[in-house]
mmCIF file of C-alpha atoms in Angstrom:
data_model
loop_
_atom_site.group_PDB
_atom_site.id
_atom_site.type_symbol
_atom_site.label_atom_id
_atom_site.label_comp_id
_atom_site.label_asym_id
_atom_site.label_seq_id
_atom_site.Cartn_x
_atom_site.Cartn_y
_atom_site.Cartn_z
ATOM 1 C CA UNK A 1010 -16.517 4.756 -17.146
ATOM 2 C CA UNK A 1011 -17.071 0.909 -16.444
ATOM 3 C CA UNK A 1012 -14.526 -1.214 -14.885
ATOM 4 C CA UNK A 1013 -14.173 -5.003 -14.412
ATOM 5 C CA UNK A 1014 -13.317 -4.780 -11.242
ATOM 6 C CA UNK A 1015 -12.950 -8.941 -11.151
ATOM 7 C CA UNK A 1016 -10.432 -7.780 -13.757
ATOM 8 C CA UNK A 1017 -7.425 -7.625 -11.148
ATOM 9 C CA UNK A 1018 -3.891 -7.839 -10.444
ATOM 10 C CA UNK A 1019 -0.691 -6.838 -8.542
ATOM 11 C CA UNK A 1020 1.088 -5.153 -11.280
ATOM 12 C CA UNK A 1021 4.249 -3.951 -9.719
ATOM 13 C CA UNK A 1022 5.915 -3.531 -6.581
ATOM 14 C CA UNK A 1023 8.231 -0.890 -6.024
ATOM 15 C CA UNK A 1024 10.734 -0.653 -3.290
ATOM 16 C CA UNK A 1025 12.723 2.786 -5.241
ATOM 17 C CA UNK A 1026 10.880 5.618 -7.504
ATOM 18 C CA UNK A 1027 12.593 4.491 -10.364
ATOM 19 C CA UNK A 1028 10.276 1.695 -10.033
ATOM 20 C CA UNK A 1029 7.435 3.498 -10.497
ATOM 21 C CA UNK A 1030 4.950 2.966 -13.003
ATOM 22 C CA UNK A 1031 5.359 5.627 -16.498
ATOM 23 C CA UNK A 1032 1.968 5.297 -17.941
ATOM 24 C CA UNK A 1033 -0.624 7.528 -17.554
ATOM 25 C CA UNK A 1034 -3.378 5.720 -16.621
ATOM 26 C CA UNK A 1035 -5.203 6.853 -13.207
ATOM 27 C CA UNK A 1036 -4.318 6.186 -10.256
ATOM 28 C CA UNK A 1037 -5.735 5.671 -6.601
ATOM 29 C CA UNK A 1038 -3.597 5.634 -3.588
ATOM 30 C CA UNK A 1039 -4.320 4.156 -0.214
ATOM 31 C CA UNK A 1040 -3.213 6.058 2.714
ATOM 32 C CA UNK A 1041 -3.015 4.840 6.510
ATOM 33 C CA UNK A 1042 -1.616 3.467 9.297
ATOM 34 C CA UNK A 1043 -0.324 0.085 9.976
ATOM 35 C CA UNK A 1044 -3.369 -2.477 10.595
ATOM 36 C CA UNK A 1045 -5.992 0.462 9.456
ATOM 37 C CA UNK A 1046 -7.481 -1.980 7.061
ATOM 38 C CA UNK A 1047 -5.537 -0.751 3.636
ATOM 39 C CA UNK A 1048 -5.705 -4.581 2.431
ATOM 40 C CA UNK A 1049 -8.284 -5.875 3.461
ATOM 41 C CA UNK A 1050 -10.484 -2.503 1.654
ATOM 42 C CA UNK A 1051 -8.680 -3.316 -1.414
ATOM 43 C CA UNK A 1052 -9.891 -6.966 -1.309
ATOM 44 C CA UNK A 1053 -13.292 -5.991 -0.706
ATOM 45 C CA UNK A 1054 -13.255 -3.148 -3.179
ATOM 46 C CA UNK A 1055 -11.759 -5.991 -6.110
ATOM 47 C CA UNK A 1056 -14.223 -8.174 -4.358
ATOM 48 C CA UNK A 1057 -11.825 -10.715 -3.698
ATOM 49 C CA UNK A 1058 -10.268 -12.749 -0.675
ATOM 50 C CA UNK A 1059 -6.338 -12.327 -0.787
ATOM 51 C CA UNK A 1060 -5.067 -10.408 -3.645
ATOM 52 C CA UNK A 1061 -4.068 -7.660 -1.111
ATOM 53 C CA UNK A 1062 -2.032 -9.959 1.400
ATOM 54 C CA UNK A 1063 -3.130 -9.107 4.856
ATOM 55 C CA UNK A 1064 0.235 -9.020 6.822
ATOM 56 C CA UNK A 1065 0.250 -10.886 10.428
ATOM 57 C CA UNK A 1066 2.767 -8.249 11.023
ATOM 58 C CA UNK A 1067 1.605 -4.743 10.924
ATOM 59 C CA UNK A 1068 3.975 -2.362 9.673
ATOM 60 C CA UNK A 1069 6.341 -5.120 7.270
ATOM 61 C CA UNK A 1070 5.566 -3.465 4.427
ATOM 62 C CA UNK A 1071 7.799 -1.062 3.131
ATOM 63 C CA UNK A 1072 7.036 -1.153 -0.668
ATOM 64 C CA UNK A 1073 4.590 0.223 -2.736
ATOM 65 C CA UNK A 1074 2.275 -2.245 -4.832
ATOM 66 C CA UNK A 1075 0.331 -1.074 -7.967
ATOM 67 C CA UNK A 1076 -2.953 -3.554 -8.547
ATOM 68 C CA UNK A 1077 -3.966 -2.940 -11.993
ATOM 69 C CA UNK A 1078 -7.748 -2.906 -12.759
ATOM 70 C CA UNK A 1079 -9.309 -3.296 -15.523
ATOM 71 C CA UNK A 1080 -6.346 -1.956 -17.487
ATOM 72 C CA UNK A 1081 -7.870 1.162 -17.278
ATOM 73 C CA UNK A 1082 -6.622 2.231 -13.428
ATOM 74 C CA UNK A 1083 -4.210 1.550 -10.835
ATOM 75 C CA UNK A 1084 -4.828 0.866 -6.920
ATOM 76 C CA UNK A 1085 -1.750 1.808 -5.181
ATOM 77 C CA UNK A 1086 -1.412 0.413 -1.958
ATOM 78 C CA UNK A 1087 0.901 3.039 0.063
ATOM 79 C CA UNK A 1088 3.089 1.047 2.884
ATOM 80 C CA UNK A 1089 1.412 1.643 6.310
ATOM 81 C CA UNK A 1090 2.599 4.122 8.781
ATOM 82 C CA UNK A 1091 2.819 5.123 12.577
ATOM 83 C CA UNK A 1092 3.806 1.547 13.975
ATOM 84 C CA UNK A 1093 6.313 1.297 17.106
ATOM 85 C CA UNK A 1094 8.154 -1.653 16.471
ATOM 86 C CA UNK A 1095 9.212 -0.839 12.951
ATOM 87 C CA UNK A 1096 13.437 0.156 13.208
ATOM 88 C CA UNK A 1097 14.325 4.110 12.663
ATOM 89 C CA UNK A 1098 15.671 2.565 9.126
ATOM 90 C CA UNK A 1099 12.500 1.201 8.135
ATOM 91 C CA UNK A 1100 10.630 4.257 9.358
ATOM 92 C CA UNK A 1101 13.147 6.081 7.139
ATOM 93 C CA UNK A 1102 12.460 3.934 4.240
ATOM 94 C CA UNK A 1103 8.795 4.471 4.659
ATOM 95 C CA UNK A 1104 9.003 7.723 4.706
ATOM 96 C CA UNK A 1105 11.700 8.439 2.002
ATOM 97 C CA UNK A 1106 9.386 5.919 -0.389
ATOM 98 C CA UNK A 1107 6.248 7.366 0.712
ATOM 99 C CA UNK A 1108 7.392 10.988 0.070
ATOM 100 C CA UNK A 1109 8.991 10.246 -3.944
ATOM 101 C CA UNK A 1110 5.689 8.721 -4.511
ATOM 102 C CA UNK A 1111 4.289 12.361 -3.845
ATOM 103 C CA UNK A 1112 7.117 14.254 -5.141
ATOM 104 C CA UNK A 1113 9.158 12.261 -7.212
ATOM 105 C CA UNK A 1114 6.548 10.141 -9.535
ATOM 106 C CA UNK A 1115 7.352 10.270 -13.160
ATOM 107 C CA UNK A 1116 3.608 9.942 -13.426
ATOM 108 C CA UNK A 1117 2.705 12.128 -10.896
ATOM 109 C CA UNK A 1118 -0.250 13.727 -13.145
ATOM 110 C CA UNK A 1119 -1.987 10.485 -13.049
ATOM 111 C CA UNK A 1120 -2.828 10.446 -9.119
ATOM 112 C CA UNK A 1121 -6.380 11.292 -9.331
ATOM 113 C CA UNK A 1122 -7.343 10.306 -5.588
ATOM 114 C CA UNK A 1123 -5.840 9.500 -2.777
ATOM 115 C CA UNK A 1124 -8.237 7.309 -0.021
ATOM 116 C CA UNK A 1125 -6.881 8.370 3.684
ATOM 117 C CA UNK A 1126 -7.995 5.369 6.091
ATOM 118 C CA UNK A 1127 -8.890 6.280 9.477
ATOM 119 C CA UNK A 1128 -9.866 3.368 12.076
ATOM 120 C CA UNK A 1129 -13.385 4.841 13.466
ATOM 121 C CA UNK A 1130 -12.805 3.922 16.944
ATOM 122 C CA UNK A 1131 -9.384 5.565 17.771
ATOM 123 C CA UNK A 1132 -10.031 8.636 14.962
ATOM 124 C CA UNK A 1133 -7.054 10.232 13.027
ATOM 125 C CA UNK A 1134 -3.349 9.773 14.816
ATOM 126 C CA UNK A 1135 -0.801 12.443 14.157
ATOM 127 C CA UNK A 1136 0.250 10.840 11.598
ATOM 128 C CA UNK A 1137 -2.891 10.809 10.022
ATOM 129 C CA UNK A 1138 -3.362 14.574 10.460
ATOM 130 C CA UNK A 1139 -0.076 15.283 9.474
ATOM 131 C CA UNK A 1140 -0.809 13.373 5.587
ATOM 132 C CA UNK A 1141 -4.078 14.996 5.517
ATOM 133 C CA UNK A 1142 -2.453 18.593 5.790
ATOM 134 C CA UNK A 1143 0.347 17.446 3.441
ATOM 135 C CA UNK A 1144 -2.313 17.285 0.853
ATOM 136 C CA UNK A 1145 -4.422 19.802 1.807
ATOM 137 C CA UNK A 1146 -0.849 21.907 0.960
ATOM 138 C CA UNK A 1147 -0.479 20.307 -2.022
ATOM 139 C CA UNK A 1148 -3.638 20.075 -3.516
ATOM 140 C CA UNK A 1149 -4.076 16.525 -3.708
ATOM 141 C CA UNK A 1150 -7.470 15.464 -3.908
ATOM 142 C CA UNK A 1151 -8.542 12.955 -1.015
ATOM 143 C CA UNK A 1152 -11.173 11.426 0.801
ATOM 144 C CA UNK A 1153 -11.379 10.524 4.014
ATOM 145 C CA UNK A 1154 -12.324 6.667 4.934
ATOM 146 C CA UNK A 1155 -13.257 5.610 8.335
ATOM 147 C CA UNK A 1156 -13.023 1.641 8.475
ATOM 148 C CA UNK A 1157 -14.154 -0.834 10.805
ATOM 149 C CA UNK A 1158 -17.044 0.620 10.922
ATOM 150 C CA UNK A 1159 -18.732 -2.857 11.482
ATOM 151 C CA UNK A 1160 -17.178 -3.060 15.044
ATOM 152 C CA UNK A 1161 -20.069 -0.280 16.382
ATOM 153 C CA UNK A 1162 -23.574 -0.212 16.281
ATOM 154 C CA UNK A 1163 -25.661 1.808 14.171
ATOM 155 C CA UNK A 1164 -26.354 4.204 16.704
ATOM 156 C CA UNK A 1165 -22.503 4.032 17.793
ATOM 157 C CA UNK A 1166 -21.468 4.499 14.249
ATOM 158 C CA UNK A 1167 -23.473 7.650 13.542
ATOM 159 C CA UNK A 1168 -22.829 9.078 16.762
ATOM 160 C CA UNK A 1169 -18.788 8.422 16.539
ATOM 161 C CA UNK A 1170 -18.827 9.513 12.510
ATOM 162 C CA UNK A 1171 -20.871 13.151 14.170
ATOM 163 C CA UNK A 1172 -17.936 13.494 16.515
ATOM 164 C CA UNK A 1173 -14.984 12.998 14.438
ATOM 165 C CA UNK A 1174 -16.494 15.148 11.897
ATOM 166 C CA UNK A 1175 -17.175 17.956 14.439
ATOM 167 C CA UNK A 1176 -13.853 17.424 16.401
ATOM 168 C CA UNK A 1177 -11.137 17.110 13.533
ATOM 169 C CA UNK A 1178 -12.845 18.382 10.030
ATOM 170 C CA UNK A 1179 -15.282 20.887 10.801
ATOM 171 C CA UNK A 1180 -16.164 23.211 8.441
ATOM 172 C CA UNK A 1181 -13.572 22.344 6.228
ATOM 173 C CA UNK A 1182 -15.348 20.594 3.266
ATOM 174 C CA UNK A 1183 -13.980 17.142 4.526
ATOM 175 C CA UNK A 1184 -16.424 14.596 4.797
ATOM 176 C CA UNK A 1185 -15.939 11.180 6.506
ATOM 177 C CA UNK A 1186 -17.114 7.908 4.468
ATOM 178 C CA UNK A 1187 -17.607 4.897 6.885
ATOM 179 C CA UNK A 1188 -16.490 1.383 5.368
ATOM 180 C CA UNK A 1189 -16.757 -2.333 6.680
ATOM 181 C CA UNK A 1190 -14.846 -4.992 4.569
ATOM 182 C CA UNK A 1191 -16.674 -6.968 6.776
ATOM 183 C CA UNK A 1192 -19.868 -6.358 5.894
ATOM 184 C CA UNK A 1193 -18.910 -4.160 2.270
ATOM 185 C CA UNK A 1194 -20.830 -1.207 3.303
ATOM 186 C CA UNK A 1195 -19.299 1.854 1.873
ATOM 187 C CA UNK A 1196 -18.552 -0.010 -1.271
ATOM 188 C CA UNK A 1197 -20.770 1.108 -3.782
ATOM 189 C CA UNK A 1198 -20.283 4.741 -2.707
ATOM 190 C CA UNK A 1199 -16.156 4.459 -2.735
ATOM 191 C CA UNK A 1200 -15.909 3.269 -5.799
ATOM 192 C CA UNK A 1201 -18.263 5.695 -7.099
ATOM 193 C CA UNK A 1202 -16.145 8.636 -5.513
ATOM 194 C CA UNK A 1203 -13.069 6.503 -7.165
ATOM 195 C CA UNK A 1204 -15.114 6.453 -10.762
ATOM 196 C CA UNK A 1205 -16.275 10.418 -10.697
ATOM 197 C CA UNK A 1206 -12.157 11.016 -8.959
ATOM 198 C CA UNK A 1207 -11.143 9.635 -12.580
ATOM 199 C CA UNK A 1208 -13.732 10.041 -15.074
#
């Protein structure tokens, strides 16, 4: 499948499942914590500056925004997780949003991937864990991204990526892919895992 990825836009944003999108083209979610880097990898995957709006805030966001590619797939930008300041309401709204996504879609057949970001310096929270099993349980196909990869050195990078993978996912299949939206590595080879995820 080719896709115009220059071929963007924000095509929703849902703050209620009803909200959600009925068609059944494919669709991509990104999963993380607050400040992981979920906007700024979308930018850099649609190869552009702002679409995804980088909050100054972590943790604002409590909707869910569907960028429509290409016509022919959806990047769905899950709202960010696992930060302190955010009111017990909020964190209930997350939560309550986040889990009819999963659940409740009307289109639920159409989630082909879901991309679970991991900052490589601090490694997978509880949080992060706690997702990962969710759709390990569920049998949700995901990937696991490690971003910010452009804040270690080579040597730092392959080093860290050897000791996540041994401390939190081995033998289990999982593999780690390292991503800068600094410098765009781990481009190419997402959005080949997104292409094969919904070919």
């Amino acid at each position: 499948m080719k896709i115009n990825v220059n071929n963007a836009d924000i095509a929703l944003t849902a703050g209620h499942q009803k909200q959600f999108p009925r068609d059944v083209r494919p669709q991509v979610a990104l999963s993380g914590r607050s400040n992981v880097g979920k906007s700024s990898l979308i930018n850099t995957l649609l190869g552009r500056k702002s679409l995804a709006r980088v909050s100054s805030a972590p943790g604002k966001t409590i909707t869910i925004n569907f960028y429509n590619v290409d016509k022919k797939i959806y990047l769905v930008d899950l709202p960010g997780y696992g930060y302190a300041k955010r009111s017990m309401d909020s964190k209930r709204s997350w939560s309550s949003l986040t889990e009819d996504y999963f659940v409740k879609n009307p289109s639920s057949d159409a989630l082909k991937l879901v991309i679970q970001l991991i900052d490589i310096r601090t490694g997978p929270t509880d949080d992060d864990i706690m997702m990962i099993n969710m759709m390990i349980d569920n049998d949700i196909p995901f990937v696991v991204v490690a971003t910010k990869t452009d804040k270690l050195s080579k040597t730092a990078l392959e080093n860290r990526l050897a000791e996540l993978q041994h401390e939190y996912f081995e033998g289990t299949g999982i593999e780690i892919m390292p991503f800068s939206s600094v410098s765009r590595a781990g481009k190419d080879e997402l959005w080949k895992k997104i292409i094969d995820a919904i070919s």
